[in-house]
Amino acid sequence: MSNVIAPTMHDGELRILDTDLATRLGFSNPAMIRKLIGRHSESLSQMGVVSTVEITSGAKGGRPGTAHYLNEEQALFITAKSETAAATKITIEIVTQFAAFKRGEIAPPETPEQLAMRALTGLQSVVEKQREQLALTAPKAAALDRISLAEGSYGLTQTAKIIQIGPKALNTFLAMHKWIYRFNGNKHWLAYEDKRRAGLLRHKLDVYTDNQTGEEKTRDTVRVTIKGIIKLAKIVPGAQIDPEFVHLVKESPVPFAKKPEPAS
């Protein structure tokens, strides 16, 4: 901790506690400076109000006393009257420190009231940000809840978003581990009929409009069930369920440890 004189705000003015000044002046017993202040109280009062605080020294039942908070002129006066070896050095230090505070180069320590107000302001800011976040995520969560209740499964692109990896990376993983496949020249994925994947994937018949002919056509699409999403979040490298979608996978906690699925 630095021993440099550090003025503090007291009664709305920069002041120095008497014992802090005494310590810097080299008093063996800092409280002795109060006798010096008492002897010169009349002179000090001509330099401004001598701000005091009643204190009790030592443990419970200790002797009562009075602490003084000196303004710049009062501190300089007591420093000169102390006649200590450090008096000249401390005089320069007081002038320098007070000047730095006045120029705004050093901010005075905050009062308890200021600290409380800053903490309250910070708390209000956090609450407002949380409200904004809830306002943004609530519609998305509600929509996904409706999808889950209606279908109970998700497309590959949506699954990739839920477990926070790229769609191409997910498709590559699923193809390499024989979850999905597609015929040559067909861009649509199909699911392997494998008992080990039971309950993880399913097909859904989609109706779509052909961009070239305008005709309505049907196609099989791969859907990933909630159980499948939980499984993939555990075995796909780098995957982890997005916190926004955790409420959809209540059967299992959010997976953290990842391990590759054994080659089939």
Short mmCIF file of C-alpha atoms in Angstrom, two decimals:
data_model
loop_
_atom_site.label_atom_id
_atom_site.label_comp_id
_atom_site.label_asym_id
_atom_site.label_seq_id
_atom_site.Cartn_x
_atom_site.Cartn_y
_atom_site.Cartn_z
CA MET A 1 0.00 0.00 0.00
CA SER A 2 1.33 3.46 -0.91
CA ASN A 3 2.20 5.87 1.93
CA VAL A 4 1.72 8.95 -0.25
CA ILE A 5 -0.67 11.54 1.19
CA ALA A 6 -4.15 10.78 -0.19
CA PRO A 7 -6.80 13.43 0.43
CA THR A 8 -10.35 12.13 0.88
CA MET A 9 -13.74 13.76 0.53
CA HIS A 10 -15.11 14.74 3.92
CA ASP A 11 -18.03 17.11 4.45
CA GLY A 12 -17.92 17.89 0.73
CA GLU A 13 -14.26 19.01 0.75
CA LEU A 14 -10.87 17.41 0.16
CA ARG A 15 -9.24 16.79 3.53
CA ILE A 16 -6.53 14.74 5.23
CA LEU A 17 -7.12 12.64 8.35
CA ASP A 18 -4.86 13.86 11.17
CA THR A 19 -3.33 10.42 11.94
CA ASP A 20 -2.56 9.81 8.24
CA LEU A 21 -0.63 13.09 8.20
CA ALA A 22 1.11 12.16 11.47
CA THR A 23 2.23 8.83 10.04
CA ARG A 24 3.80 10.55 7.03
CA LEU A 25 5.48 13.09 9.31
CA GLY A 26 7.10 10.28 11.29
CA PHE A 27 5.20 10.52 14.60
CA SER A 28 5.90 7.42 16.70
CA ASN A 29 2.34 7.70 18.01
CA PRO A 30 0.14 9.22 15.28
CA ALA A 31 -2.58 10.18 17.77
CA MET A 32 -0.13 12.66 19.40
CA ILE A 33 -0.68 15.03 16.45
CA ARG A 34 -4.07 15.84 18.00
CA LYS A 35 -2.36 17.64 20.88
CA LEU A 36 -0.51 19.79 18.35
CA ILE A 37 -3.78 20.51 16.57
CA GLY A 38 -5.39 21.43 19.89
CA ARG A 39 -2.66 23.96 20.68
CA HIS A 40 -3.18 25.69 17.35
CA SER A 41 -6.97 25.32 17.09
CA GLU A 42 -7.52 29.09 16.95
CA SER A 43 -5.12 29.57 14.05
CA LEU A 44 -6.55 26.55 12.24
CA SER A 45 -10.11 27.87 12.54
CA GLN A 46 -9.02 31.00 10.63
CA MET A 47 -8.20 28.74 7.66
CA GLY A 48 -11.64 27.17 7.52
CA VAL A 49 -13.87 24.90 9.57
CA VAL A 50 -11.89 22.23 11.43
CA SER A 51 -13.92 19.12 10.62
CA THR A 52 -13.97 16.63 13.50
CA VAL A 53 -15.36 13.17 14.21
CA GLU A 54 -15.82 11.73 17.71
CA ILE A 55 -14.14 8.32 18.04
CA THR A 56 -13.39 5.69 20.67
CA SER A 57 -9.83 4.43 20.68
CA GLY A 58 -8.84 0.82 21.15
CA ALA A 59 -11.15 -2.07 22.05
CA LYS A 60 -14.59 -1.90 23.62
CA GLY A 61 -14.63 0.60 26.43
CA GLY A 62 -11.61 2.50 25.06
CA ARG A 63 -10.97 6.16 25.69
CA PRO A 64 -13.02 8.64 23.63
CA GLY A 65 -11.23 11.07 21.34
CA THR A 66 -11.60 13.44 18.42
CA ALA A 67 -10.27 12.84 14.91
CA HIS A 68 -9.60 15.87 12.71
CA TYR A 69 -9.95 16.14 8.96
CA LEU A 70 -7.71 19.00 7.83
CA ASN A 71 -8.10 20.99 4.63
CA GLU A 72 -5.03 21.82 2.55
CA GLU A 73 -4.10 25.05 4.39
CA GLN A 74 -4.61 23.45 7.81
CA ALA A 75 -2.51 20.43 6.86
CA LEU A 76 0.31 22.65 5.63
CA PHE A 77 0.17 24.70 8.83
CA ILE A 78 0.36 21.63 11.10
CA THR A 79 3.16 20.17 8.97
CA ALA A 80 5.20 23.36 9.48
CA LYS A 81 4.49 23.37 13.24
CA SER A 82 5.46 19.71 13.61
CA GLU A 83 9.13 20.61 13.06
CA THR A 84 9.89 17.03 12.03
CA ALA A 85 12.68 15.98 9.68
CA ALA A 86 10.11 15.09 7.02
CA ALA A 87 8.18 18.37 7.27
CA THR A 88 9.63 19.97 4.11
CA LYS A 89 9.10 16.82 2.04
CA ILE A 90 5.52 16.39 3.28
CA THR A 91 4.75 20.07 2.58
CA ILE A 92 5.65 19.53 -1.07
CA GLU A 93 3.71 16.27 -1.13
CA ILE A 94 0.55 17.88 0.24
CA VAL A 95 0.67 20.72 -2.28
CA THR A 96 1.35 18.30 -5.14
CA GLN A 97 -1.41 15.84 -4.20
CA PHE A 98 -4.06 18.48 -3.63
CA ALA A 99 -3.17 20.14 -6.94
CA ALA A 100 -3.46 16.79 -8.76
CA PHE A 101 -6.92 16.21 -7.28
CA LYS A 102 -8.04 19.70 -8.24
CA ARG A 103 -6.84 19.24 -11.82
CA GLY A 104 -8.76 15.97 -12.00
CA GLU A 105 -5.60 13.90 -12.51
CA ILE A 106 -6.49 11.86 -9.43
CA ALA A 107 -10.09 11.14 -8.57
CA PRO A 108 -10.96 11.44 -4.88
CA PRO A 109 -12.16 8.18 -3.30
CA GLU A 110 -15.90 7.75 -3.53
CA THR A 111 -18.02 8.32 -0.46
CA PRO A 112 -20.18 5.41 0.85
CA GLU A 113 -23.21 7.13 -0.64
CA GLN A 114 -21.52 7.39 -4.05
CA LEU A 115 -20.44 3.75 -3.91
CA ALA A 116 -23.98 2.66 -3.06
CA MET A 117 -25.42 4.74 -5.90
CA ARG A 118 -22.91 3.32 -8.40
CA ALA A 119 -23.70 -0.23 -7.29
CA LEU A 120 -27.43 0.45 -7.67
CA THR A 121 -26.91 1.93 -11.14
CA GLY A 122 -24.85 -1.10 -12.17
CA LEU A 123 -27.53 -3.47 -10.88
CA GLN A 124 -30.23 -1.59 -12.78
CA SER A 125 -28.14 -1.85 -15.96
CA VAL A 126 -27.79 -5.63 -15.54
CA VAL A 127 -31.54 -6.01 -14.98
CA GLU A 128 -32.31 -3.97 -18.10
CA LYS A 129 -29.94 -6.08 -20.21
CA GLN A 130 -31.55 -9.27 -18.91
CA ARG A 131 -34.99 -7.93 -19.77
CA GLU A 132 -33.82 -7.06 -23.29
CA GLN A 133 -32.34 -10.54 -23.72
CA LEU A 134 -35.54 -12.19 -22.53
CA ALA A 135 -37.55 -10.06 -24.92
CA LEU A 136 -35.38 -11.28 -27.81
CA THR A 137 -35.25 -14.97 -26.88
CA ALA A 138 -38.80 -15.50 -25.62
CA PRO A 139 -40.45 -15.48 -29.09
CA LYS A 140 -37.81 -17.87 -30.43
CA ALA A 141 -38.22 -20.24 -27.48
CA ALA A 142 -42.01 -20.15 -27.76
CA ALA A 143 -41.85 -20.94 -31.49
CA LEU A 144 -39.51 -23.88 -30.91
CA ASP A 145 -41.77 -25.19 -28.16
CA ARG A 146 -44.65 -25.20 -30.65
CA ILE A 147 -42.53 -27.03 -33.22
CA SER A 148 -41.46 -29.58 -30.62
CA LEU A 149 -45.02 -30.29 -29.54
CA ALA A 150 -46.23 -30.52 -33.13
CA GLU A 151 -43.45 -32.64 -34.61
CA GLY A 152 -41.02 -33.73 -31.93
CA SER A 153 -38.15 -33.61 -34.45
CA TYR A 154 -35.97 -31.17 -36.38
CA GLY A 155 -34.34 -30.90 -39.78
CA LEU A 156 -30.59 -31.31 -40.20
CA THR A 157 -29.94 -27.58 -40.56
CA GLN A 158 -31.97 -26.76 -37.47
CA THR A 159 -30.28 -29.59 -35.54
CA ALA A 160 -26.87 -28.15 -36.44
CA LYS A 161 -27.95 -24.79 -35.03
CA ILE A 162 -29.20 -26.34 -31.79
CA ILE A 163 -25.89 -28.15 -31.15
CA GLN A 164 -23.88 -25.13 -32.35
CA ILE A 165 -21.90 -26.58 -35.27
CA GLY A 166 -22.00 -25.91 -39.01
CA PRO A 167 -24.57 -27.79 -41.13
CA LYS A 168 -21.85 -29.17 -43.43
CA ALA A 169 -19.85 -30.42 -40.45
CA LEU A 170 -22.93 -32.17 -39.04
CA ASN A 171 -23.85 -33.76 -42.38
CA THR A 172 -20.27 -34.95 -42.89
CA PHE A 173 -20.21 -36.52 -39.41
CA LEU A 174 -23.58 -38.24 -39.91
CA ALA A 175 -22.55 -39.59 -43.32
CA MET A 176 -19.16 -40.85 -42.10
CA HIS A 177 -20.78 -42.66 -39.17
CA LYS A 178 -23.56 -44.06 -41.35
CA TRP A 179 -26.48 -42.20 -39.90
CA ILE A 180 -27.47 -40.71 -43.27
CA TYR A 181 -26.76 -41.25 -46.97
CA ARG A 182 -27.90 -40.04 -50.37
CA PHE A 183 -27.98 -41.49 -53.87
CA ASN A 184 -25.64 -40.16 -56.53
CA GLY A 185 -27.05 -37.01 -58.08
CA ASN A 186 -29.62 -36.58 -55.30
CA LYS A 187 -29.04 -33.70 -52.92
CA HIS A 188 -31.54 -34.96 -50.33
CA TRP A 189 -30.34 -37.05 -47.41
CA LEU A 190 -31.92 -40.31 -46.28
CA ALA A 191 -31.50 -42.16 -43.00
CA TYR A 192 -29.97 -45.62 -42.72
CA GLU A 193 -32.30 -48.30 -41.43
CA ASP A 194 -30.23 -49.29 -38.43
CA LYS A 195 -31.59 -50.58 -35.13
CA ARG A 196 -28.81 -48.73 -33.31
CA ARG A 197 -30.34 -45.48 -34.55
CA ALA A 198 -33.85 -46.40 -33.44
CA GLY A 199 -35.61 -43.35 -32.00
CA LEU A 200 -32.82 -40.98 -33.09
CA LEU A 201 -33.82 -40.30 -36.70
CA ARG A 202 -37.00 -40.54 -38.69
CA HIS A 203 -38.26 -39.64 -42.13
CA LYS A 204 -40.92 -37.09 -42.95
CA LEU A 205 -42.65 -36.67 -46.28
CA ASP A 206 -42.25 -33.07 -47.46
CA VAL A 207 -44.34 -31.42 -50.15
CA TYR A 208 -42.50 -28.79 -52.20
CA THR A 209 -42.85 -26.86 -55.45
CA ASP A 210 -40.38 -27.59 -58.24
CA ASN A 211 -38.66 -24.31 -59.18
CA GLN A 212 -38.40 -25.27 -62.85
CA THR A 213 -41.79 -26.84 -63.54
CA GLY A 214 -43.89 -25.27 -60.82
CA GLU A 215 -45.28 -28.71 -60.00
CA GLU A 216 -45.87 -29.88 -56.46
CA LYS A 217 -43.69 -32.85 -55.57
CA THR A 218 -42.93 -34.93 -52.51
CA ARG A 219 -39.65 -36.01 -50.99
CA ASP A 220 -38.38 -37.81 -47.91
CA THR A 221 -36.46 -35.64 -45.46
CA VAL A 222 -34.40 -36.72 -42.49
CA ARG A 223 -35.63 -35.51 -39.11
CA VAL A 224 -33.66 -35.70 -35.86
CA THR A 225 -35.64 -36.44 -32.70
CA ILE A 226 -35.02 -34.85 -29.31
CA LYS A 227 -33.32 -38.08 -28.27
CA GLY A 228 -31.15 -37.86 -31.38
CA ILE A 229 -30.16 -34.25 -30.62
CA ILE A 230 -29.06 -35.25 -27.12
CA LYS A 231 -27.01 -38.12 -28.56
CA LEU A 232 -25.36 -35.94 -31.21
CA ALA A 233 -24.50 -33.23 -28.68
CA LYS A 234 -22.57 -35.89 -26.76
CA ILE A 235 -20.66 -37.47 -29.63
CA VAL A 236 -20.08 -34.83 -32.32
CA PRO A 237 -16.71 -33.12 -31.75
CA GLY A 238 -17.19 -29.50 -30.67
CA ALA A 239 -20.95 -29.83 -30.26
CA GLN A 240 -22.82 -28.42 -27.29
CA ILE A 241 -26.49 -27.62 -26.95
CA ASP A 242 -27.17 -23.91 -27.33
CA PRO A 243 -28.43 -22.56 -23.96
CA GLU A 244 -31.40 -21.04 -25.78
CA PHE A 245 -32.62 -24.54 -26.67
CA VAL A 246 -31.82 -26.46 -23.47
CA HIS A 247 -35.49 -26.39 -22.47
CA LEU A 248 -36.22 -28.66 -25.45
CA VAL A 249 -34.03 -31.51 -24.21
CA LYS A 250 -35.35 -32.11 -20.72
CA GLU A 251 -34.48 -35.81 -20.84
CA SER A 252 -30.80 -35.03 -20.34
CA PRO A 253 -28.57 -32.27 -18.89
CA VAL A 254 -26.61 -30.09 -21.29
CA PRO A 255 -23.68 -32.23 -22.45
CA PHE A 256 -20.17 -30.94 -21.95
CA ALA A 257 -17.83 -33.90 -22.45
CA LYS A 258 -17.61 -35.03 -26.04
CA LYS A 259 -16.32 -38.32 -27.32
CA PRO A 260 -16.40 -39.67 -30.88
CA GLU A 261 -18.93 -42.36 -31.67
CA PRO A 262 -17.37 -45.80 -32.26
CA ALA A 263 -17.03 -46.56 -35.95
CA SER A 264 -19.80 -48.82 -37.14
#
